[in-house]
Amino acid sequence: MLRAAFAIFCTATTPALAGLIFCNETGTRATVAIGYTEDGSWISEGWWRVEPFDCTEVQAGDLTKRYYYWRATSKGGTFPSENYYFCTTDAAFTIVGDENCEQRGYQREAFTEVDTGQSKDFIVNLTLHDQIPEHSQDAPLHSDELPQNDAGGGFNAPPGTHGEPYAIVGQFQGCYWEGDAHYCDVTADGWTYTASSFTPTDAAVMESLSQVPLYANVQIDGDLIYYEGSQAEVTIRSFAIASGASLAQPDPVQNAMSFGEIQDFLQGYWNSDDDDSYVWIIDGNQLDEIYDANLLERSYFEIHPTCAASYGQGPVIIAYPEVDAHGDGPDCYLITRLGQRGFELAEMVSGRSLSFTYSN
């Protein structure tokens, strides 16, 4: 009954609070310290007192960070902690840096990570544990926020730590920045796999991946965090240039062009040689079919050695419609010619031939 009353109390009172809030669900006073990153440095602060069945605002105003780390103490028992370490003292403190704690006259204590999900405010509920639970030494870290960790970093955490493990061979679509966030995309079988600095992917891995030639075939592995439609948010644990990145292509595609070079060649605005109103616009792996200035269909394509309908012939373009209204699946086009300013295809299902010339 007391816990239920406290839940009702929190619901009624916490809207007046904002920011990072700690609510004490125990019958004993707790003290709280937090850690976070600020201007490239790790900061730890404490202590805030949280009375039994009460809430305390630790960070006021809208939250500007996704990840915080906290430590709580109580005479009534222990709170859970993980392998994230910060410097603390018994008295009130604000400490810059999470290294060499003892040498600087501080204690070195374990903290627990909380993911606010980029919310403007967040509540941490404190509940006692009889003992501190055992955690993997490879506690998951985040590429944009890396406190000192006894395991030396969590990017090598066991497969499945952050979601279902995966391993694919796909085409590298590039890395890019949006604001302060770094993203890298790889496409395979109609899916776009995106790793970002918001996911537990080592920044060094993403930096190395950004040096890979655009549209090269790469093999990546990691954990599948989330997916919707044909988009997947993933971690990338490791990558390698796939063996198919520079396969020699059969005639009449000359000069042993790699798949990446073929995709690079196809970029731009292409007019049909048979119908002036029919246009292909290719941007990255996005293919827009236009007729009389109207969008007929948008697809996302990949270059493959063959497809089921090409009976061993290749290379081919496999185009996955953005909206597959009839459930027909992807289209397969055999590349029959690549010229200086044009290319020819054979659509495998219908058998029709397509010829395009580049237009500025």
XYZ file of N, CA and C in Angstrom, residues 14 23 77 82 178 234 251 265 297 300 334:
33
model
N 5.775 14.951 -9.722
C 6.938 15.107 -10.577
C 6.730 16.011 -11.777
N 13.974 9.380 -7.787
C 12.899 9.096 -6.842
C 13.288 7.887 -5.996
N 20.906 -0.544 2.533
C 21.278 -1.600 1.601
C 22.096 -1.034 0.465
N 27.382 -0.709 -12.211
C 27.973 -1.380 -13.359
C 29.435 -0.982 -13.461
N 25.399 14.800 -39.736
C 24.209 15.634 -39.584
C 24.300 16.287 -38.220
N 21.915 -0.231 -36.494
C 22.808 -1.316 -36.098
C 24.060 -0.772 -35.421
N 32.110 -10.007 -70.531
C 31.724 -9.140 -71.643
C 30.206 -9.169 -71.785
N 29.483 4.918 -61.996
C 29.218 5.275 -63.388
C 27.751 5.629 -63.593
N 8.043 5.533 -60.008
C 8.425 4.615 -58.937
C 9.803 4.999 -58.407
N 15.420 1.351 -54.523
C 16.785 1.381 -53.991
C 17.492 0.141 -54.524
N 19.736 -7.026 -66.262
C 21.054 -7.451 -66.706
C 21.741 -6.284 -67.412
